[in-house]
Amino acid sequence: MLSGPSLGIGYAMSNVAQSCKELRICAHTEQNWKALCYQHWLDVRQSRSKVSWRENFIEWFKTLGRYIEIYPEIKRIWNRIFNSLKERAPLVYKTLMFDDDNNEPSGNILVDGDGFVPTSDRVGSERDLKMLERTLSRSLPEEFRCSYRICNGQNIGNRILLELQKYGMLGMFSVYHYALCEVLLPLHCIMARGSTHNQSKLIHFTSRHFFSSGQSTHIRMGSSRAVCLVDSGDLKAGNVIIQMEGDESSPGASFVYAKTFTEYLGMVATNLENPDLIVEKDGTMLQFFKEPGCEVETYHVKVSVATVLVPEFSQLSRVDPRLMFAYRITMSMDENEDPKYECTLQARHWEIVEYRSETDRHTETVDGPGVIGEFPRIAPGVSFSYASWTPMKTPQGHMEGHFAFVGRHRDDVLQVVCPRFKLRCPEVRNFTFNRGSTTSE
């Protein structure tokens, strides 16, 4: 197989045939072109031209040649995303707009029952990307451009459907009567919002819809994810962020999720492959992140925890900074346990710790009856989950505690342990926390 600089080797082979006999033979050897098609385009099916592998490579280069150095890495990441969603969240997979080598349905949106509305705009075009750049008066990062040539986000139609409030590719969560769903926007939606992109310093590529559970008509926009187009303060071009409104003393304060768009995509793929990713029975994915080992069993009751930062209810303000963390507790008992271990939750106890410095930690205790107004019964084969949240004044901290249960056939109180779980926000830039009351269910 030929090797050498990516840009010069493949496309140039078609022009060296006249140089000498050896090069002419090399330039027309199908195995070389087949190898190059896989090396640069991950194509093993000769999908662009059936005439020859050489023509196949040229057709790929005509449409995606500018991305030849970065395409394989980004396409591999997208393949991981496609495979994970297809297996674990097929209804989310159905909403993605991309060209599928296997000619399977893609770019559809769930409507009534099992019906789907197809889309013709399956991948982003160079024309659309150039139009977006003209709208923004900025150049888009090459990684961002290449990604949208592979997958043009989710087909969300002309309005936000109730079903899509659950099937955002980047997950959803609900706490009390609030729920949030994060959708990967297609180019035409990004373009429609282009004039509001913070004077073209950012490009927002997701939409976070916040709504009241059971009230689908009351929807408001949350804090969408964005890519920085220019350096701004501590932010660097290419950073993937959620920018907070803040106050005049902290303009541009932002949560940084990745240094580059490719790094962010890789994080999404890794999360989707995580066996601890919470996928509900209806196929919706939750944004709650479960740390490895954050699970413990006491008195035959297993307790596990997953957490997520909620930017929409956080505030990066010098006067009163607040980070709102949501957490999801699941209590369960193995179906094979003896029924005599059945028990009912009576009360909760929390210790909430803020890390103000390496040596200064502030602890607050919270005690109360039940959880979110409920007193669940845990028996063999029974699982109970609930979500709540707690505010923090520091970017790092943890919670731990226990739940008081009363057994079915005994009067003594069972202290069921909740494992320590960390509360950590992403890196914060253009803002410095000052040293900092919390309440938790």
Tab-separated table of C-alpha atoms in Angstrom:
chain	number	residue	atom	x	y	z
A	1	MET	CA	0.000	0.000	0.000
A	2	LEU	CA	1.175	3.503	-0.756
A	3	SER	CA	2.027	5.820	2.070
A	4	GLY	CA	2.998	9.450	2.452
A	5	PRO	CA	1.376	12.852	2.978
A	6	SER	CA	-2.375	12.408	2.901
A	7	LEU	CA	-3.234	15.267	0.578
A	8	GLY	CA	-0.648	14.563	-2.093
A	9	ILE	CA	-0.767	10.835	-2.408
A	10	GLY	CA	-4.231	9.836	-3.498
A	11	TYR	CA	-5.480	12.576	-5.765
A	12	ALA	CA	-2.060	13.095	-7.341
A	13	MET	CA	-1.822	9.445	-8.358
A	14	SER	CA	-4.167	10.075	-11.264
A	15	ASN	CA	-1.666	12.586	-12.716
A	16	VAL	CA	1.552	10.603	-12.509
A	17	ALA	CA	0.640	7.887	-14.963
A	18	GLN	CA	2.741	9.491	-17.712
A	19	SER	CA	5.910	9.883	-15.636
A	20	CYS	CA	7.195	6.343	-15.946
A	21	LYS	CA	5.990	2.807	-16.363
A	22	GLU	CA	6.286	1.958	-12.650
A	23	LEU	CA	4.270	4.968	-11.572
A	24	ARG	CA	1.716	4.285	-14.285
A	25	ILE	CA	1.227	0.773	-12.964
A	26	CYS	CA	1.050	2.070	-9.391
A	27	ALA	CA	-1.472	4.748	-10.311
A	28	HIS	CA	-3.799	2.195	-11.864
A	29	THR	CA	-3.508	-0.527	-9.229
A	30	GLU	CA	-6.963	-0.988	-7.759
A	31	GLN	CA	-5.669	-2.369	-4.472
A	32	ASN	CA	-3.807	0.895	-3.840
A	33	TRP	CA	-6.911	2.959	-4.497
A	34	LYS	CA	-9.014	0.624	-2.355
A	35	ALA	CA	-6.560	1.051	0.506
A	36	LEU	CA	-6.610	4.832	0.098
A	37	CYS	CA	-10.422	4.885	0.087
A	38	TYR	CA	-10.409	3.165	3.460
A	39	GLN	CA	-7.509	5.196	4.853
A	40	HIS	CA	-9.075	8.567	4.091
A	41	TRP	CA	-12.827	7.913	3.752
A	42	LEU	CA	-13.360	4.641	5.684
A	43	ASP	CA	-15.062	3.353	2.535
A	44	VAL	CA	-14.992	-0.423	2.031
A	45	ARG	CA	-18.120	-0.594	-0.160
A	46	GLN	CA	-16.999	1.563	-3.106
A	47	SER	CA	-19.986	3.756	-2.287
A	48	ARG	CA	-19.276	6.784	-4.491
A	49	SER	CA	-18.477	5.115	-7.827
A	50	LYS	CA	-18.748	1.521	-8.979
A	51	VAL	CA	-16.567	2.174	-12.028
A	52	SER	CA	-13.325	1.644	-10.118
A	53	TRP	CA	-11.732	2.288	-6.742
A	54	ARG	CA	-9.752	5.093	-8.385
A	55	GLU	CA	-12.909	6.839	-9.564
A	56	ASN	CA	-14.449	6.164	-6.176
A	57	PHE	CA	-11.568	7.976	-4.438
A	58	ILE	CA	-11.821	10.922	-6.838
A	59	GLU	CA	-15.561	11.290	-6.214
A	60	TRP	CA	-14.946	11.343	-2.470
A	61	PHE	CA	-12.222	13.940	-2.925
A	62	LYS	CA	-14.428	16.156	-5.090
A	63	THR	CA	-16.956	16.579	-2.288
A	64	LEU	CA	-14.874	16.243	0.882
A	65	GLY	CA	-11.275	16.829	-0.198
A	66	ARG	CA	-10.780	19.842	2.059
A	67	TYR	CA	-11.358	17.596	5.093
A	68	ILE	CA	-9.069	14.745	4.029
A	69	GLU	CA	-6.769	15.213	7.051
A	70	ILE	CA	-9.553	15.203	9.677
A	71	TYR	CA	-12.402	13.236	8.102
A	72	PRO	CA	-11.349	9.720	9.253
A	73	GLU	CA	-11.163	10.678	12.942
A	74	ILE	CA	-14.469	12.543	12.941
A	75	LYS	CA	-16.232	9.848	10.895
A	76	ARG	CA	-15.023	7.149	13.294
A	77	ILE	CA	-16.479	9.124	16.198
A	78	TRP	CA	-19.797	9.517	14.387
A	79	ASN	CA	-19.842	5.793	13.613
A	80	ARG	CA	-19.538	5.136	17.349
A	81	ILE	CA	-22.434	7.532	17.980
A	82	PHE	CA	-24.570	5.945	15.256
A	83	ASN	CA	-23.920	2.416	16.502
A	84	SER	CA	-24.646	3.272	20.139
A	85	LEU	CA	-27.869	5.130	19.369
A	86	LYS	CA	-29.070	2.470	16.958
A	87	GLU	CA	-28.684	-0.167	19.654
A	88	ARG	CA	-29.636	1.711	22.802
A	89	ALA	CA	-31.953	4.534	21.669
A	90	PRO	CA	-33.362	3.689	18.206
A	91	LEU	CA	-35.964	6.450	18.278
A	92	VAL	CA	-33.209	9.024	18.792
A	93	TYR	CA	-31.209	7.365	16.002
A	94	LYS	CA	-34.188	7.772	13.673
A	95	THR	CA	-34.093	11.570	14.029
A	96	LEU	CA	-30.472	11.948	12.858
A	97	MET	CA	-29.854	13.288	9.350
A	98	PHE	CA	-26.989	11.481	7.651
A	99	ASP	CA	-26.163	9.392	4.597
A	100	ASP	CA	-26.283	5.779	5.695
A	101	ASP	CA	-24.045	3.427	3.714
A	102	ASN	CA	-26.533	0.646	4.404
A	103	ASN	CA	-29.417	2.684	2.941
A	104	GLU	CA	-31.373	2.458	6.167
A	105	PRO	CA	-33.857	5.185	7.152
A	106	SER	CA	-32.228	8.271	8.636
A	107	GLY	CA	-33.267	11.828	9.219
A	108	ASN	CA	-36.820	11.003	10.270
A	109	ILE	CA	-38.861	12.463	13.057
A	110	LEU	CA	-41.340	10.631	15.238
A	111	VAL	CA	-44.846	11.982	14.886
A	112	ASP	CA	-48.077	10.100	15.608
A	113	GLY	CA	-47.732	6.469	16.613
A	114	ASP	CA	-45.116	4.771	14.480
A	115	GLY	CA	-45.286	7.273	11.614
A	116	PHE	CA	-42.197	9.110	10.391
A	117	VAL	CA	-41.806	12.188	8.270
A	118	PRO	CA	-38.723	11.876	5.998
A	119	THR	CA	-36.364	14.720	5.215
A	120	SER	CA	-34.419	15.410	2.031
A	121	ASP	CA	-31.742	17.539	3.721
A	122	ARG	CA	-29.831	14.622	5.169
A	123	VAL	CA	-26.316	16.073	5.400
A	124	GLY	CA	-24.962	19.602	5.478
A	125	SER	CA	-23.781	21.028	2.162
A	126	GLU	CA	-20.811	23.286	1.443
A	127	ARG	CA	-23.273	25.844	0.146
A	128	ASP	CA	-25.127	25.936	3.464
A	129	LEU	CA	-21.874	26.127	5.435
A	130	LYS	CA	-20.637	29.036	3.309
A	131	MET	CA	-23.984	30.786	3.715
A	132	LEU	CA	-23.727	30.367	7.478
A	133	GLU	CA	-20.220	31.829	7.429
A	134	ARG	CA	-21.507	34.830	5.491
A	135	THR	CA	-24.313	35.269	8.021
A	136	LEU	CA	-21.825	35.201	10.887
A	137	SER	CA	-19.070	37.087	9.064
A	138	ARG	CA	-16.733	34.476	10.526
A	139	SER	CA	-15.050	31.294	9.393
A	140	LEU	CA	-16.324	28.097	10.968
A	141	PRO	CA	-13.870	25.627	12.551
A	142	GLU	CA	-12.936	22.907	10.064
A	143	GLU	CA	-13.887	20.207	12.585
A	144	PHE	CA	-17.360	21.701	12.912
A	145	ARG	CA	-17.741	21.915	9.127
A	146	CYS	CA	-16.597	18.333	8.614
A	147	SER	CA	-18.939	17.036	11.308
A	148	TYR	CA	-21.948	18.631	9.648
A	149	ARG	CA	-20.938	17.161	6.287
A	150	ILE	CA	-21.308	13.772	8.005
A	151	CYS	CA	-24.412	14.393	10.132
A	152	ASN	CA	-26.709	17.406	9.873
A	153	GLY	CA	-28.061	17.214	13.416
A	154	GLN	CA	-31.589	16.088	14.241
A	155	ASN	CA	-34.683	16.634	12.161
A	156	ILE	CA	-36.844	18.622	14.517
A	157	GLY	CA	-39.287	19.838	11.877
A	158	ASN	CA	-40.863	23.273	12.011
A	159	ARG	CA	-41.943	23.050	15.624
A	160	ILE	CA	-40.990	21.343	18.823
A	161	LEU	CA	-43.046	18.182	19.132
A	162	LEU	CA	-43.946	16.645	22.440
A	163	GLU	CA	-42.174	13.440	21.445
A	164	LEU	CA	-38.921	15.248	20.635
A	165	GLN	CA	-38.900	16.734	24.100
A	166	LYS	CA	-37.815	13.246	25.090
A	167	TYR	CA	-35.632	12.226	22.156
A	168	GLY	CA	-32.838	14.790	22.076
A	169	MET	CA	-29.532	13.203	21.038
A	170	LEU	CA	-27.782	14.862	23.956
A	171	GLY	CA	-30.250	13.544	26.493
A	172	MET	CA	-32.874	14.902	28.839
A	173	PHE	CA	-33.688	15.012	32.515
A	174	SER	CA	-36.572	15.976	34.745
A	175	VAL	CA	-36.585	17.261	38.302
A	176	TYR	CA	-39.849	17.894	40.115
A	177	HIS	CA	-42.131	19.473	37.494
A	178	TYR	CA	-39.296	20.724	35.283
A	179	ALA	CA	-37.847	18.835	32.334
A	180	LEU	CA	-35.119	19.609	29.805
A	181	CYS	CA	-34.250	18.066	26.453
A	182	GLU	CA	-31.136	18.892	24.404
A	183	VAL	CA	-31.294	18.560	20.621
A	184	LEU	CA	-28.438	18.680	18.088
A	185	LEU	CA	-29.539	21.420	15.682
A	186	PRO	CA	-29.499	21.030	11.883
A	187	LEU	CA	-27.767	23.725	9.834
A	188	HIS	CA	-30.932	25.530	8.762
A	189	CYS	CA	-31.891	26.030	12.423
A	190	ILE	CA	-28.376	27.222	13.284
A	191	MET	CA	-28.558	29.635	10.375
A	192	ALA	CA	-31.934	30.975	11.503
A	193	ARG	CA	-30.338	31.910	14.827
A	194	GLY	CA	-27.135	33.241	13.277
A	195	SER	CA	-27.938	36.911	13.747
A	196	THR	CA	-28.284	36.427	17.517
A	197	HIS	CA	-24.984	34.618	18.079
A	198	ASN	CA	-23.359	37.112	20.423
A	199	GLN	CA	-22.080	39.319	17.591
A	200	SER	CA	-20.764	36.244	15.786
A	201	LYS	CA	-18.301	35.254	18.509
A	202	LEU	CA	-20.158	31.986	19.034
A	203	ILE	CA	-22.043	29.435	16.979
A	204	HIS	CA	-24.830	27.698	18.926
A	205	PHE	CA	-25.272	24.130	17.732
A	206	THR	CA	-27.681	22.659	20.291
A	207	SER	CA	-31.051	23.706	21.594
A	208	ARG	CA	-31.936	23.051	25.212
A	209	HIS	CA	-35.709	23.230	25.682
A	210	PHE	CA	-36.938	23.706	29.222
A	211	PHE	CA	-40.562	22.975	29.912
A	212	SER	CA	-42.902	22.101	32.757
A	213	SER	CA	-43.649	18.385	32.907
A	214	GLY	CA	-47.117	17.708	31.574
A	215	GLN	CA	-47.329	21.214	30.061
A	216	SER	CA	-45.812	20.840	26.597
A	217	THR	CA	-47.166	24.186	25.434
A	218	HIS	CA	-45.076	26.093	27.985
A	219	ILE	CA	-41.582	25.782	26.534
A	220	ARG	CA	-38.671	28.158	26.966
A	221	MET	CA	-35.161	28.129	25.632
A	222	GLY	CA	-32.404	27.019	27.956
A	223	SER	CA	-28.656	27.588	27.724
A	224	SER	CA	-27.572	26.139	24.394
A	225	ARG	CA	-24.128	24.720	23.729
A	226	ALA	CA	-21.837	26.704	21.430
A	227	VAL	CA	-18.461	26.713	19.699
A	228	CYS	CA	-16.229	29.768	20.110
A	229	LEU	CA	-15.288	31.341	16.775
A	230	VAL	CA	-12.672	33.725	18.179
A	231	ASP	CA	-10.544	34.072	21.294
A	232	SER	CA	-12.413	35.995	23.974
A	233	GLY	CA	-10.873	36.522	27.382
A	234	ASP	CA	-9.949	33.093	28.757
A	235	LEU	CA	-11.918	31.369	25.986
A	236	LYS	CA	-10.131	30.090	22.905
A	237	ALA	CA	-11.453	29.625	19.385
A	238	GLY	CA	-12.822	26.099	19.036
A	239	ASN	CA	-13.809	25.704	22.709
A	240	VAL	CA	-17.221	24.084	23.245
A	241	ILE	CA	-19.039	26.015	25.945
A	242	ILE	CA	-22.279	27.036	27.582
A	243	GLN	CA	-22.112	30.762	28.145
A	244	MET	CA	-23.920	32.330	31.066
A	245	GLU	CA	-25.521	35.751	31.039
A	246	GLY	CA	-23.785	36.802	34.264
A	247	ASP	CA	-23.668	40.436	35.322
A	248	GLU	CA	-21.621	43.438	34.228
A	249	SER	CA	-18.726	42.423	36.447
A	250	SER	CA	-18.425	38.983	34.808
A	251	PRO	CA	-19.153	39.240	31.051
A	252	GLY	CA	-18.811	36.048	29.061
A	253	ALA	CA	-18.540	33.715	32.067
A	254	SER	CA	-18.754	30.227	30.597
A	255	PHE	CA	-18.683	26.522	31.336
A	256	VAL	CA	-16.105	24.856	29.078
A	257	TYR	CA	-16.987	21.299	28.063
A	258	ALA	CA	-14.187	20.625	25.547
A	259	LYS	CA	-11.212	22.345	23.939
A	260	THR	CA	-12.275	21.402	20.402
A	261	PHE	CA	-15.384	20.202	18.587
A	262	THR	CA	-13.758	16.849	17.847
A	263	GLU	CA	-12.970	16.380	21.533
A	264	TYR	CA	-16.591	17.170	22.389
A	265	LEU	CA	-17.914	14.668	19.834
A	266	GLY	CA	-15.593	12.053	21.310
A	267	MET	CA	-16.998	12.763	24.773
A	268	VAL	CA	-20.545	12.305	23.438
A	269	ALA	CA	-19.569	8.970	21.854
A	270	THR	CA	-17.871	7.765	25.046
A	271	ASN	CA	-20.906	8.714	27.117
A	272	LEU	CA	-23.246	6.843	24.772
A	273	GLU	CA	-21.035	3.760	25.027
A	274	ASN	CA	-20.931	3.950	28.828
A	275	PRO	CA	-22.773	0.924	30.266
A	276	ASP	CA	-23.912	3.149	33.144
A	277	LEU	CA	-25.739	5.505	30.767
A	278	ILE	CA	-29.335	5.663	31.972
A	279	VAL	CA	-31.751	4.726	29.179
A	280	GLU	CA	-35.420	4.603	30.114
A	281	LYS	CA	-37.777	1.864	28.903
A	282	ASP	CA	-39.268	4.232	26.309
A	283	GLY	CA	-35.817	4.780	24.773
A	284	THR	CA	-35.099	8.230	26.180
A	285	MET	CA	-31.577	8.908	27.431
A	286	LEU	CA	-30.902	10.822	30.623
A	287	GLN	CA	-28.141	13.394	31.032
A	288	PHE	CA	-27.430	12.262	34.576
A	289	PHE	CA	-23.867	10.950	34.851
A	290	LYS	CA	-23.236	7.989	37.113
A	291	GLU	CA	-19.714	7.744	38.462
A	292	PRO	CA	-18.202	4.242	38.535
A	293	GLY	CA	-18.666	2.664	41.927
A	294	CYS	CA	-21.303	5.155	43.039
A	295	GLU	CA	-23.535	2.366	44.275
A	296	VAL	CA	-23.852	0.631	47.632
A	297	GLU	CA	-26.099	-2.009	49.214
A	298	THR	CA	-27.232	-1.923	52.849
A	299	TYR	CA	-29.846	-4.185	54.456
A	300	HIS	CA	-30.563	-5.634	50.991
A	301	VAL	CA	-31.462	-2.196	49.587
A	302	LYS	CA	-29.196	-0.970	46.794
A	303	VAL	CA	-28.744	2.780	46.332
A	304	SER	CA	-27.123	4.350	43.251
A	305	VAL	CA	-26.621	8.007	42.306
A	306	ALA	CA	-26.137	10.001	39.094
A	307	THR	CA	-25.665	13.772	38.781
A	308	VAL	CA	-25.718	16.657	36.289
A	309	LEU	CA	-25.075	20.409	36.416
A	310	VAL	CA	-28.086	22.547	35.434
A	311	PRO	CA	-26.796	25.805	33.851
A	312	GLU	CA	-30.350	27.143	33.478
A	313	PHE	CA	-30.701	27.439	37.259
A	314	SER	CA	-27.088	28.390	37.903
A	315	GLN	CA	-25.723	31.895	38.216
A	316	LEU	CA	-22.143	33.054	37.707
A	317	SER	CA	-22.335	36.316	39.594
A	318	ARG	CA	-19.671	37.929	41.768
A	319	VAL	CA	-22.305	38.930	44.305
A	320	ASP	CA	-24.148	35.625	44.594
A	321	PRO	CA	-22.662	32.750	42.572
A	322	ARG	CA	-24.796	29.628	42.502
A	323	LEU	CA	-24.271	26.287	40.816
A	324	MET	CA	-27.370	24.115	40.658
A	325	PHE	CA	-26.688	20.390	40.641
A	326	ALA	CA	-29.405	17.842	39.980
A	327	TYR	CA	-29.030	14.297	41.215
A	328	ARG	CA	-31.001	11.111	40.638
A	329	ILE	CA	-31.288	8.509	43.378
A	330	THR	CA	-32.365	4.948	42.629
A	331	MET	CA	-33.305	2.526	45.424
A	332	SER	CA	-33.934	-1.103	44.540
A	333	MET	CA	-34.031	-4.629	45.878
A	334	ASP	CA	-33.066	-7.742	43.954
A	335	GLU	CA	-36.063	-9.776	42.852
A	336	ASN	CA	-34.554	-12.906	44.395
A	337	GLU	CA	-34.377	-11.453	47.898
A	338	ASP	CA	-36.566	-12.846	50.685
A	339	PRO	CA	-39.848	-10.870	51.032
A	340	LYS	CA	-39.099	-10.492	54.752
A	341	TYR	CA	-36.622	-7.723	53.805
A	342	GLU	CA	-39.388	-5.458	52.487
A	343	CYS	CA	-39.116	-1.989	54.041
A	344	THR	CA	-40.517	1.538	53.770
A	345	LEU	CA	-38.546	4.770	53.700
A	346	GLN	CA	-39.275	7.152	56.558
A	347	ALA	CA	-36.656	9.888	56.516
A	348	ARG	CA	-33.477	11.180	54.875
A	349	HIS	CA	-30.213	12.651	56.142
A	350	TRP	CA	-27.734	14.551	53.942
A	351	GLU	CA	-24.308	16.031	54.476
A	352	ILE	CA	-23.564	18.588	51.762
A	353	VAL	CA	-19.942	19.679	51.551
A	354	GLU	CA	-18.592	22.662	49.598
A	355	TYR	CA	-14.868	22.757	48.760
A	356	ARG	CA	-13.954	26.380	49.371
A	357	SER	CA	-10.230	25.665	49.219
A	358	GLU	CA	-7.874	22.737	49.661
A	359	THR	CA	-8.146	23.059	53.433
A	360	ASP	CA	-11.474	24.849	53.917
A	361	ARG	CA	-14.609	22.749	53.569
A	362	HIS	CA	-18.074	23.887	54.594
A	363	THR	CA	-20.555	21.189	55.638
A	364	GLU	CA	-24.294	21.590	55.978
A	365	THR	CA	-26.657	18.858	57.181
A	366	VAL	CA	-30.213	18.416	56.005
A	367	ASP	CA	-32.795	16.130	57.613
A	368	GLY	CA	-36.394	15.607	56.645
A	369	PRO	CA	-39.253	13.135	56.239
A	370	GLY	CA	-39.376	10.969	53.115
A	371	VAL	CA	-38.065	12.172	49.737
A	372	ILE	CA	-39.859	14.710	47.515
A	373	GLY	CA	-42.985	14.127	49.607
A	374	GLU	CA	-42.998	10.359	49.095
A	375	PHE	CA	-42.367	7.359	51.334
A	376	PRO	CA	-41.541	4.550	48.895
A	377	ARG	CA	-41.834	0.873	49.762
A	378	ILE	CA	-38.911	-1.240	48.617
A	379	ALA	CA	-39.531	-4.974	48.171
A	380	PRO	CA	-37.979	-7.759	46.063
A	381	GLY	CA	-38.053	-6.709	42.397
A	382	VAL	CA	-39.103	-3.138	43.240
A	383	SER	CA	-37.136	-0.063	42.137
A	384	PHE	CA	-37.827	3.563	43.004
A	385	SER	CA	-36.072	6.582	41.433
A	386	TYR	CA	-36.415	10.251	42.143
A	387	ALA	CA	-34.554	13.415	41.214
A	388	SER	CA	-33.841	16.519	43.213
A	389	TRP	CA	-31.249	19.266	43.254
A	390	THR	CA	-29.049	21.310	45.524
A	391	PRO	CA	-27.299	24.679	45.041
A	392	MET	CA	-23.568	25.119	45.639
A	393	LYS	CA	-21.432	28.237	45.869
A	394	THR	CA	-18.237	26.446	44.853
A	395	PRO	CA	-17.392	24.498	41.668
A	396	GLN	CA	-16.605	21.331	43.600
A	397	GLY	CA	-18.146	19.486	46.511
A	398	HIS	CA	-19.870	16.273	47.441
A	399	MET	CA	-22.929	14.832	49.133
A	400	GLU	CA	-23.440	11.714	51.186
A	401	GLY	CA	-25.919	10.491	53.754
A	402	HIS	CA	-28.434	7.792	54.529
A	403	PHE	CA	-32.101	6.925	54.371
A	404	ALA	CA	-34.047	5.653	57.374
A	405	PHE	CA	-36.211	2.634	56.540
A	406	VAL	CA	-38.593	0.649	58.719
A	407	GLY	CA	-38.808	-3.076	58.034
A	408	ARG	CA	-42.104	-4.794	57.365
A	409	HIS	CA	-41.658	-7.332	60.134
A	410	ARG	CA	-39.536	-5.375	62.574
A	411	ASP	CA	-39.768	-2.104	64.454
A	412	ASP	CA	-36.112	-1.060	64.419
A	413	VAL	CA	-34.926	1.585	61.974
A	414	LEU	CA	-32.636	0.479	59.140
A	415	GLN	CA	-30.007	3.028	58.157
A	416	VAL	CA	-29.535	2.529	54.411
A	417	VAL	CA	-26.374	4.248	53.199
A	418	CYS	CA	-26.236	6.577	50.205
A	419	PRO	CA	-22.687	6.560	48.789
A	420	ARG	CA	-20.677	9.746	48.540
A	421	PHE	CA	-21.135	11.382	45.160
A	422	LYS	CA	-19.156	14.265	43.753
A	423	LEU	CA	-20.632	17.537	42.555
A	424	ARG	CA	-18.275	19.009	39.981
A	425	CYS	CA	-19.020	21.537	37.291
A	426	PRO	CA	-17.041	21.780	34.035
A	427	GLU	CA	-14.129	24.187	33.852
A	428	VAL	CA	-15.285	27.784	34.284
A	429	ARG	CA	-13.585	30.602	32.385
A	430	ASN	CA	-13.893	34.378	32.465
A	431	PHE	CA	-15.010	34.066	36.068
A	432	THR	CA	-13.447	33.497	39.497
A	433	PHE	CA	-15.404	32.069	42.404
A	434	ASN	CA	-15.376	33.868	45.729
A	435	ARG	CA	-15.650	31.861	48.936
A	436	GLY	CA	-19.193	31.129	49.700
A	437	SER	CA	-27.174	27.668	52.217
A	438	THR	CA	-28.296	24.569	50.701
A	439	THR	CA	-31.410	22.450	50.936
A	440	SER	CA	-31.826	18.951	49.573
A	441	GLU	CA	-34.426	16.240	49.325
